[in-house]
XYZ file of C-alpha atoms in Angstrom:
461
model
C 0.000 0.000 0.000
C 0.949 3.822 -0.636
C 2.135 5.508 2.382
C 2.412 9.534 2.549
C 5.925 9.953 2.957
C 8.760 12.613 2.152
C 10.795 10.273 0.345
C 14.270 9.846 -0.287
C 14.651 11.920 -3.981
C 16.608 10.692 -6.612
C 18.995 13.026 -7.216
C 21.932 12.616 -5.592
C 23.734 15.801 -3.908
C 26.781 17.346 -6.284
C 30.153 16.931 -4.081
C 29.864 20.634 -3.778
C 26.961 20.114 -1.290
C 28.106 17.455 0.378
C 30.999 19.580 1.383
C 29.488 22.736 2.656
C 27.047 20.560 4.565
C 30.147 19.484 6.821
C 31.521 22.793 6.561
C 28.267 23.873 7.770
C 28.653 21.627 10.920
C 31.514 23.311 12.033
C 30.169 25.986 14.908
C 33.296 28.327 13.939
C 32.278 28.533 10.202
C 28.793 29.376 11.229
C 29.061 33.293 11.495
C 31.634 33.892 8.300
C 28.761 31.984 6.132
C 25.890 34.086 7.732
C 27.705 37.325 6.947
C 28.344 35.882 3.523
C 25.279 34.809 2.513
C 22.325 36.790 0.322
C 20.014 38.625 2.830
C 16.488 36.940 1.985
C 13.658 39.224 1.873
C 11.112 39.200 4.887
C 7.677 39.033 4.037
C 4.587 41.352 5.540
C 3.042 39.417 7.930
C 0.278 37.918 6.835
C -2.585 36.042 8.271
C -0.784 33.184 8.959
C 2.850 31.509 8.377
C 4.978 34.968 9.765
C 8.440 34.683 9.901
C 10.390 32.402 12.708
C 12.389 34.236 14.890
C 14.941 31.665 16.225
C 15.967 31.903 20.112
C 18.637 34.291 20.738
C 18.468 35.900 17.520
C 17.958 39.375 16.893
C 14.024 40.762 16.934
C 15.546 43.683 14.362
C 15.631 41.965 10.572
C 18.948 41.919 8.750
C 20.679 43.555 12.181
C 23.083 41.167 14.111
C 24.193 42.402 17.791
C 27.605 43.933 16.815
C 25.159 45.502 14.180
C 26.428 44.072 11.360
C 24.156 42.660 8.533
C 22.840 39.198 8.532
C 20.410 36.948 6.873
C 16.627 37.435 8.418
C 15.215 34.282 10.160
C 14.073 31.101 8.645
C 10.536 31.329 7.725
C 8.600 28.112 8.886
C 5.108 27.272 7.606
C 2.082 26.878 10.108
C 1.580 24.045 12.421
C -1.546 24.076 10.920
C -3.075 25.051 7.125
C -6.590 24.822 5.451
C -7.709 21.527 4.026
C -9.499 22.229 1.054
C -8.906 19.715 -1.053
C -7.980 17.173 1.243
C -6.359 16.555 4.759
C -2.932 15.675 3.852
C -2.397 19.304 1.914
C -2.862 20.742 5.322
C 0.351 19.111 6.605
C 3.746 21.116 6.622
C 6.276 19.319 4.495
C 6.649 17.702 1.339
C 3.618 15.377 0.836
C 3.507 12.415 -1.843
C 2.281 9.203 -2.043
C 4.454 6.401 -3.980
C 3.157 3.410 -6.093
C 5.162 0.683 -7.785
C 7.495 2.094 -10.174
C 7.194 5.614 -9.202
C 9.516 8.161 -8.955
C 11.506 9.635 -5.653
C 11.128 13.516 -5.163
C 14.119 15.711 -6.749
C 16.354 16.476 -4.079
C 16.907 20.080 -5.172
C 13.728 21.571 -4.549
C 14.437 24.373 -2.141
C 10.722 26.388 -2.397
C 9.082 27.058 0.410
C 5.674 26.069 -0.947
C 4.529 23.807 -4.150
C 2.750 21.612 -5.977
C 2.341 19.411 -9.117
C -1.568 18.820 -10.363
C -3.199 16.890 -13.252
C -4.421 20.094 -15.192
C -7.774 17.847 -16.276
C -8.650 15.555 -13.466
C -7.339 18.112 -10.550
C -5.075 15.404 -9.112
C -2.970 16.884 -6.841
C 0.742 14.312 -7.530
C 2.714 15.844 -4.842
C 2.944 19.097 -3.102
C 5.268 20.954 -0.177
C 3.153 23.178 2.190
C 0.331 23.859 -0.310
C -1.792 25.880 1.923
C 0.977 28.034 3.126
C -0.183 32.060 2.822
C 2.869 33.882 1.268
C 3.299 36.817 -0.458
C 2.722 35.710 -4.638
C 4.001 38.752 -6.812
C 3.101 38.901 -10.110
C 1.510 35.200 -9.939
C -1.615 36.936 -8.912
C -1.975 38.762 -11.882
C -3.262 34.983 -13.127
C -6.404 36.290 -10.552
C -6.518 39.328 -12.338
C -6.275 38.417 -15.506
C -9.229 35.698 -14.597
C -11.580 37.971 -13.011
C -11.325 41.441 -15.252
C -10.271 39.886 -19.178
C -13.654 38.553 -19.822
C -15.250 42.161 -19.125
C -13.643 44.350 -22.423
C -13.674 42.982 -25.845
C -10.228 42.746 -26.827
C -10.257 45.513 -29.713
C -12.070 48.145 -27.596
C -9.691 51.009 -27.390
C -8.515 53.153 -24.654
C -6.813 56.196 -24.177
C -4.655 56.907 -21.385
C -5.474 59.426 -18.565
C -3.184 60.418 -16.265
C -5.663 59.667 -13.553
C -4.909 55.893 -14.866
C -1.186 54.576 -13.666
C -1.700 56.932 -10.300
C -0.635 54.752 -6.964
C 1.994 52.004 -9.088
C 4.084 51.053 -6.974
C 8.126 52.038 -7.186
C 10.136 50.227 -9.214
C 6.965 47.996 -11.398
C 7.682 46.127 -14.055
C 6.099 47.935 -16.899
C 5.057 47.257 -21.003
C 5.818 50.952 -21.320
C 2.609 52.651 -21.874
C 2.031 56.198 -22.390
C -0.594 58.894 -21.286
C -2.464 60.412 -24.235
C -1.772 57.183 -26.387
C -4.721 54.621 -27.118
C -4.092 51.091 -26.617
C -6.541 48.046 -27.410
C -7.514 45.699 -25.078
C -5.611 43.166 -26.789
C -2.304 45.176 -26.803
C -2.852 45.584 -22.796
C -3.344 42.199 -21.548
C -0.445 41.328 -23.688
C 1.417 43.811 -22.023
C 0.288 41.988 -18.551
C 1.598 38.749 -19.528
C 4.568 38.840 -21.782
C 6.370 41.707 -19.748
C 4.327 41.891 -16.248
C 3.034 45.289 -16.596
C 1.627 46.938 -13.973
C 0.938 50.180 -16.063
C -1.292 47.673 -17.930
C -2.949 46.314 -15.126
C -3.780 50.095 -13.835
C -5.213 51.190 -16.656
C -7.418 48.354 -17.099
C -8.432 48.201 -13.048
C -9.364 51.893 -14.083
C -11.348 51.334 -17.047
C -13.304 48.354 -14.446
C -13.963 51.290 -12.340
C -10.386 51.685 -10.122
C -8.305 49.750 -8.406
C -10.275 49.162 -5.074
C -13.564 47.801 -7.013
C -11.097 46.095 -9.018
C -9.472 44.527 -6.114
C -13.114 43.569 -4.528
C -13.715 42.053 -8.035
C -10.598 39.348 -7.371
C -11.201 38.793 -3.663
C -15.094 38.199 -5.017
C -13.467 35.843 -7.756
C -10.565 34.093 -5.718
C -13.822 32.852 -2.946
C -15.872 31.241 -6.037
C -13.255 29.333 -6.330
C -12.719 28.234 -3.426
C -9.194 30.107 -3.156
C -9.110 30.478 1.046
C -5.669 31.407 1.345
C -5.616 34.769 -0.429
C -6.052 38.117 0.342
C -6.212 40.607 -2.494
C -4.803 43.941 -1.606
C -3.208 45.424 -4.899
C -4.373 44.083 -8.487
C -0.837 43.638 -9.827
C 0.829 41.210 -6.748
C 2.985 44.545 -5.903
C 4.247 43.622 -2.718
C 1.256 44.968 0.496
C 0.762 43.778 4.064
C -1.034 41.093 4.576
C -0.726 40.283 0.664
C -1.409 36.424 0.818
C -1.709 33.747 -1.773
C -0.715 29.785 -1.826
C 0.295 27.354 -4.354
C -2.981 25.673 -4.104
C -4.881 28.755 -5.058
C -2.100 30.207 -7.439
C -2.729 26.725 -9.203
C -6.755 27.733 -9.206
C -6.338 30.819 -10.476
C -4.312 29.207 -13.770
C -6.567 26.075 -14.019
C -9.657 28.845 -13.681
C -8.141 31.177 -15.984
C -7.128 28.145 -19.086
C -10.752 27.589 -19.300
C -10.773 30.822 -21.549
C -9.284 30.973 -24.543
C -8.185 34.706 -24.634
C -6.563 33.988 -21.253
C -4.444 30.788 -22.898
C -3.669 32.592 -26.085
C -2.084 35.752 -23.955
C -0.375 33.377 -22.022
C 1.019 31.388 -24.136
C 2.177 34.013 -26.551
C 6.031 34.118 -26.620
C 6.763 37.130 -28.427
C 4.559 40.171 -30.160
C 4.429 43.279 -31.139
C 3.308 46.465 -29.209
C 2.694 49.904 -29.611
C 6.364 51.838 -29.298
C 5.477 54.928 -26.476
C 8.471 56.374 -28.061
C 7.405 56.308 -31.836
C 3.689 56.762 -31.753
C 2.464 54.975 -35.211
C 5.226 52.301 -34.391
C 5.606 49.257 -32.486
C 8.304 47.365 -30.551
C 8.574 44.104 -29.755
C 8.206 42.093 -26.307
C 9.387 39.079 -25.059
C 7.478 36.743 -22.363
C 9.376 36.994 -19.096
C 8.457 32.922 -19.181
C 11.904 31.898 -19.760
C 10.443 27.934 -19.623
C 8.338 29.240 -22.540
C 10.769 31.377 -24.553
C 14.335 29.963 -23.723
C 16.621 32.868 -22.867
C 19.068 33.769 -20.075
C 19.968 30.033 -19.923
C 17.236 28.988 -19.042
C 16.219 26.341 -21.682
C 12.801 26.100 -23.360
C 10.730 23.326 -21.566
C 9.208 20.978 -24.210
C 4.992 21.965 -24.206
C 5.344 24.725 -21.995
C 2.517 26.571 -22.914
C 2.172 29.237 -19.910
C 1.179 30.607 -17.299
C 2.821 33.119 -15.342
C 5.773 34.471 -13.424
C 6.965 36.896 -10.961
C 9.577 38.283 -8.358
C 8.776 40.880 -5.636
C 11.233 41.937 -2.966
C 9.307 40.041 0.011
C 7.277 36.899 -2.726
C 11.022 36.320 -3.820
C 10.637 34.271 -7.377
C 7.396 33.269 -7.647
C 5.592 30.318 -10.806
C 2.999 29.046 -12.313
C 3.487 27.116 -15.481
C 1.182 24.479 -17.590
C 2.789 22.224 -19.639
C 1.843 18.812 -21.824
C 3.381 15.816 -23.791
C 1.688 12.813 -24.880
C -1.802 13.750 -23.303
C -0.564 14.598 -20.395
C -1.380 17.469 -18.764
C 0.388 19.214 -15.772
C 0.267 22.173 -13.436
C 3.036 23.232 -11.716
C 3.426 26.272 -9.056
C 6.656 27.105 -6.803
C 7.060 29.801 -4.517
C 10.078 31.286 -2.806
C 12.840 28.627 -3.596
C 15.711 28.928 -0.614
C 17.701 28.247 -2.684
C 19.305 31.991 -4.209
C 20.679 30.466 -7.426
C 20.025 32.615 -10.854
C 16.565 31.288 -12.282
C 16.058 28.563 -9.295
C 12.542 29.104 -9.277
C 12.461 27.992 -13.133
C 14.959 24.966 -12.264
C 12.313 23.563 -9.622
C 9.373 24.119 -12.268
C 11.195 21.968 -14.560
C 12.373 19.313 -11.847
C 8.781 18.882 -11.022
C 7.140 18.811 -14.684
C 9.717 16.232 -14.752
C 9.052 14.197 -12.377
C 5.459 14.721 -12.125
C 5.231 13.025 -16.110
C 7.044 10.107 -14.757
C 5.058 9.959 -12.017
C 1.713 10.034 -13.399
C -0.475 6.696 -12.725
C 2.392 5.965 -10.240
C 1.276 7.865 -7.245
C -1.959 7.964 -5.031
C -3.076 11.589 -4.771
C -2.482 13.486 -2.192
C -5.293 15.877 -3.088
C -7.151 17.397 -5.704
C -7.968 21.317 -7.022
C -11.397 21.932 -6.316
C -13.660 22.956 -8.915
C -15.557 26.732 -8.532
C -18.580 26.618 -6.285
C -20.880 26.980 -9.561
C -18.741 24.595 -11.064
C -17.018 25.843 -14.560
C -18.275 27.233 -17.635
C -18.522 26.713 -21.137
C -15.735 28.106 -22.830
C -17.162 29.760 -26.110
C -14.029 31.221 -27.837
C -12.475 34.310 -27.486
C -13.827 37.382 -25.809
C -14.871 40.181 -28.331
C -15.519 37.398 -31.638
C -13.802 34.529 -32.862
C -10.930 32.454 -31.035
C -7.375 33.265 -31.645
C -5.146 31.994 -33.932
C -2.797 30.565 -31.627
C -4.861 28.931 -28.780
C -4.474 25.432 -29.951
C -4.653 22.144 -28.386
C -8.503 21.803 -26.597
C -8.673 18.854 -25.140
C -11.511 17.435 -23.238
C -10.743 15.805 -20.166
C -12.238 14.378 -17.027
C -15.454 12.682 -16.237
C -17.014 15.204 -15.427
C -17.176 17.441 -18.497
C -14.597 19.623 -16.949
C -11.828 20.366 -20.114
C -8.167 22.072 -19.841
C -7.115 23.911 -23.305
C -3.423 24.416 -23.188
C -2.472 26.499 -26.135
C 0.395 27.220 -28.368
C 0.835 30.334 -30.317
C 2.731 30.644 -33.146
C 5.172 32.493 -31.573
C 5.509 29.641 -29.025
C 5.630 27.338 -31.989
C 8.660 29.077 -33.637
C 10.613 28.861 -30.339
C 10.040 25.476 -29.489
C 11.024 24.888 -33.374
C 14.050 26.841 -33.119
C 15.110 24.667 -29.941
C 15.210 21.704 -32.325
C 11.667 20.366 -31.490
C 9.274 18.133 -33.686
C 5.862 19.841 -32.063
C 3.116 17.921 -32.371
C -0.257 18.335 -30.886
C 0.291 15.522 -28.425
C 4.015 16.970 -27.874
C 6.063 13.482 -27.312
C 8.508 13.057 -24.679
C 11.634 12.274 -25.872
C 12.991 8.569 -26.191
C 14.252 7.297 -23.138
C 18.042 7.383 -23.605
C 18.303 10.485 -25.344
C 17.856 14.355 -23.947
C 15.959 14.503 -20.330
C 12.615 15.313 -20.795
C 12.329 18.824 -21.019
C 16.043 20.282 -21.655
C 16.917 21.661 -25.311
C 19.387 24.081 -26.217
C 18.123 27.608 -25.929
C 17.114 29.813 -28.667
C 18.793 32.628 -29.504
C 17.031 35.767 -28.124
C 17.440 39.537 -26.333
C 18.790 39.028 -22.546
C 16.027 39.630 -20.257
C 16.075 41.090 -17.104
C 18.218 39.269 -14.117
C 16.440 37.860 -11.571
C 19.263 37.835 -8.646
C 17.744 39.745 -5.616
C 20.696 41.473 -5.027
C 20.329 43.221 -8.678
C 17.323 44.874 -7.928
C 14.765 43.262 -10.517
C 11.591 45.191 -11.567
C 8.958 44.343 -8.474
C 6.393 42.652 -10.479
């Protein structure tokens, strides 16, 4: 029989590791590596999960007692988290539940909350403190995007007040919109997802009547479906006290929001063209910040990555959501705040789980499952505004119930995944055991994007 278990992984630790764990156990390394290290970002409290203060450590973040700087405390989840969608998701720890010929866990995965779902069925493979309320960054513009992009067809146009981008927070990622330029709907959501804008995302809370009813709109939203760990307080995941999402309901909000097909082809959509703020008449073009979509700052192009969304605030840390698919299968992946400080960890982990969680699939008992909206979900009939996009691709039904996931591939998606040396099919193959690891191919050539190292000061999106 299955037991729930966090299991040995399969990975075995690089020598590196193994070595600065016994450096680690020496007491007299302990405060050189401390001063060393990355300070980590302390989150707002929130309404649960606050940050661990260890005994005899100082109450005053980032302050040692000769004053010096030093690495905030651990965070620890709850002792105890919701249980929607089943008991063992409100456990702390890594939660799975092997079957013959299954899998062990990665050993690398450093986030402090995650899961891996069945996009279709809702299965719930494996997950790490799923109910744990952290801050989500840009993740919750998935929420956003969900509750406001069915309200505007996509070629109503809008010109820009002033009035519109008032109260963005310092330092937002922007698409680089302009006041006293018109934009179309279209142009702005792809502005939210390809490059995280929050000038976007105010100017469309403002034509849905301002940010606070905008904000009541997504809290309204997030509690149809059954998403009890958040708390909406800005529409763009800009970091705010008390702030709160989880994996569970970050993985909602994308499995809500791929039930439209506006929402997969925006998504999905790996690079476009948008109106140049500089050059009024002319466009630019953007580049998804997805880098397991688009392939770029070495970060390779995951085979049938097909969305959703990322994000990196100075107290989320990196935040992700991704959908992904190869021979039928369907998975939804979310991982928040890896440990972990490497360049692009949070993307590594993604890809360690899609991994694994393709392997595992009709290997493992389920530790859980996504809930479905308290009115259950609705038809999807095309596109908002007219006729479905080009580029969302790939609807599949699924599960008993009726319930379907669409997973969609532009054509700009297509052309990367092409240029990485892929065959793309709609099924999207795994490779042949023996050759490449599922999921790795060489990058495609494309611009550098923006670092996501704390200590570089990224855009807060």
């Amino acid at each position: 029989m299955p037991t729930t278990t966090s299991h040995p992984p399969r990975y075995s630790a690089t020598p590196r590791r193994r070595c600065a764990a016994l450096l680690a156990a020496g007491a007299s390394l302990l405060l050189p590596l401390a001063a060393a290290a990355p300070a980590l970002a302390v989150p707002a409290p929130g309404p649960s999960g606050s940050p661990a203060v260890p005994p005899g450590a100082s109450a005053t973040p980032g302050k040692a007692a000769d004053g010096k700087a030093k690495p905030p405390p651990k965070r620890l989840p709850p002792a105890k988290m919701s249980t929607v969608g089943g008991e063992l998701l409100g456990r702390s720890g890594p939660q799975v539940q092997l079957g013959p010929g299954a899998p062990e866990l990665p050993r690398e995965l450093s986030g402090n909350s995650w899961l891996v779902a069945d996009a279709e069925t809702g299965d719930i493979l494996a997950a790490n403190n799923a109910h744990w309320q952290l801050p989500p960054a840009s993740t919750l513009k998935m929420l956003f995007a969900d509750t406001v992009l069915p309200k505007f067809p996509k070629d109503k146009k809008h010109e820009v007040r002033p009035s519109d981008m008032e109260g963005m927070g310092e330092g937002s990622s922007q698409v680089g919109m302009k006041e006293g330029l018109s934009y179309s709907v279209h142009d702005m959501w792809m502005g939210v997802f390809l490059r995280s804008g929050n000038d976007a995302v105010h100017v469309l809370s403002a034509m849905n009547g301002g940010v606070a009813k905008t904000v009541r709109d997504m809290q309204e939203h997030a509690d149809e479906l059954q998403a009890n760990d958040t708390h909406v307080i800005t529409p763009d995941g800009y970091d705010a006290e008390g702030q709160v999402s989880s994996a569970y309901d970050l993985t909602l909000f994308a499995r809500s929001g791929l039930q439209k097909a506006d929402f997969r082809e925006y998504c999905s959509t790996a690079r476009t063209q948008f109106p140049d703020e500089d050059h009024p008449g002319k466009t630019k073009e953007i580049v998804n910040t997805n880098r397991l979509l688009t392939g770029q700052d070495g970060v390779p192009a995951y085979k049938g990555m097909a969305g959703v969304k990322n994000g990196t605030t100075t107290n989320a840390g990196n935040t992700f959501t991704g959908v992904a698919q190869h021979d039928g299968k369907k998975l939804l992946v979310t991982v928040m705040n890896p440990e972990t400080k490497e360049r692009n960890q949070v993307y590594k982990e993604t890809q360690l789980l899609l991994d694994w969680g393709f392997e595992a699939v009709g290997h493992v008992k389920p530790v859980g499952v996504l809930v479905p909206p308290k009115g259950g979900f609705p038809a999807d009939k095309g596109a908002t505004g007219g006729q479905s996009p080009q580029g969302a691709q790939a609807a599949v039904t699924g599960g008993g119930d009726g319930m379907w996931t669409a997973v969609g591939l532009t054509g700009g998606a297509l052309a990367v995944l092409a240029v990485a040396g892929f065959v793309v099919n709609r099924r999207h193959p795994l490779p042949e055991r023996g050759r490449r690891r599922p999921g790795h191919a060489a990058p495609p050539k494309s611009p550098p994007s923006p670092p996501q190292n704390p200590s570089q000061n990224p855009p807060q999106d």
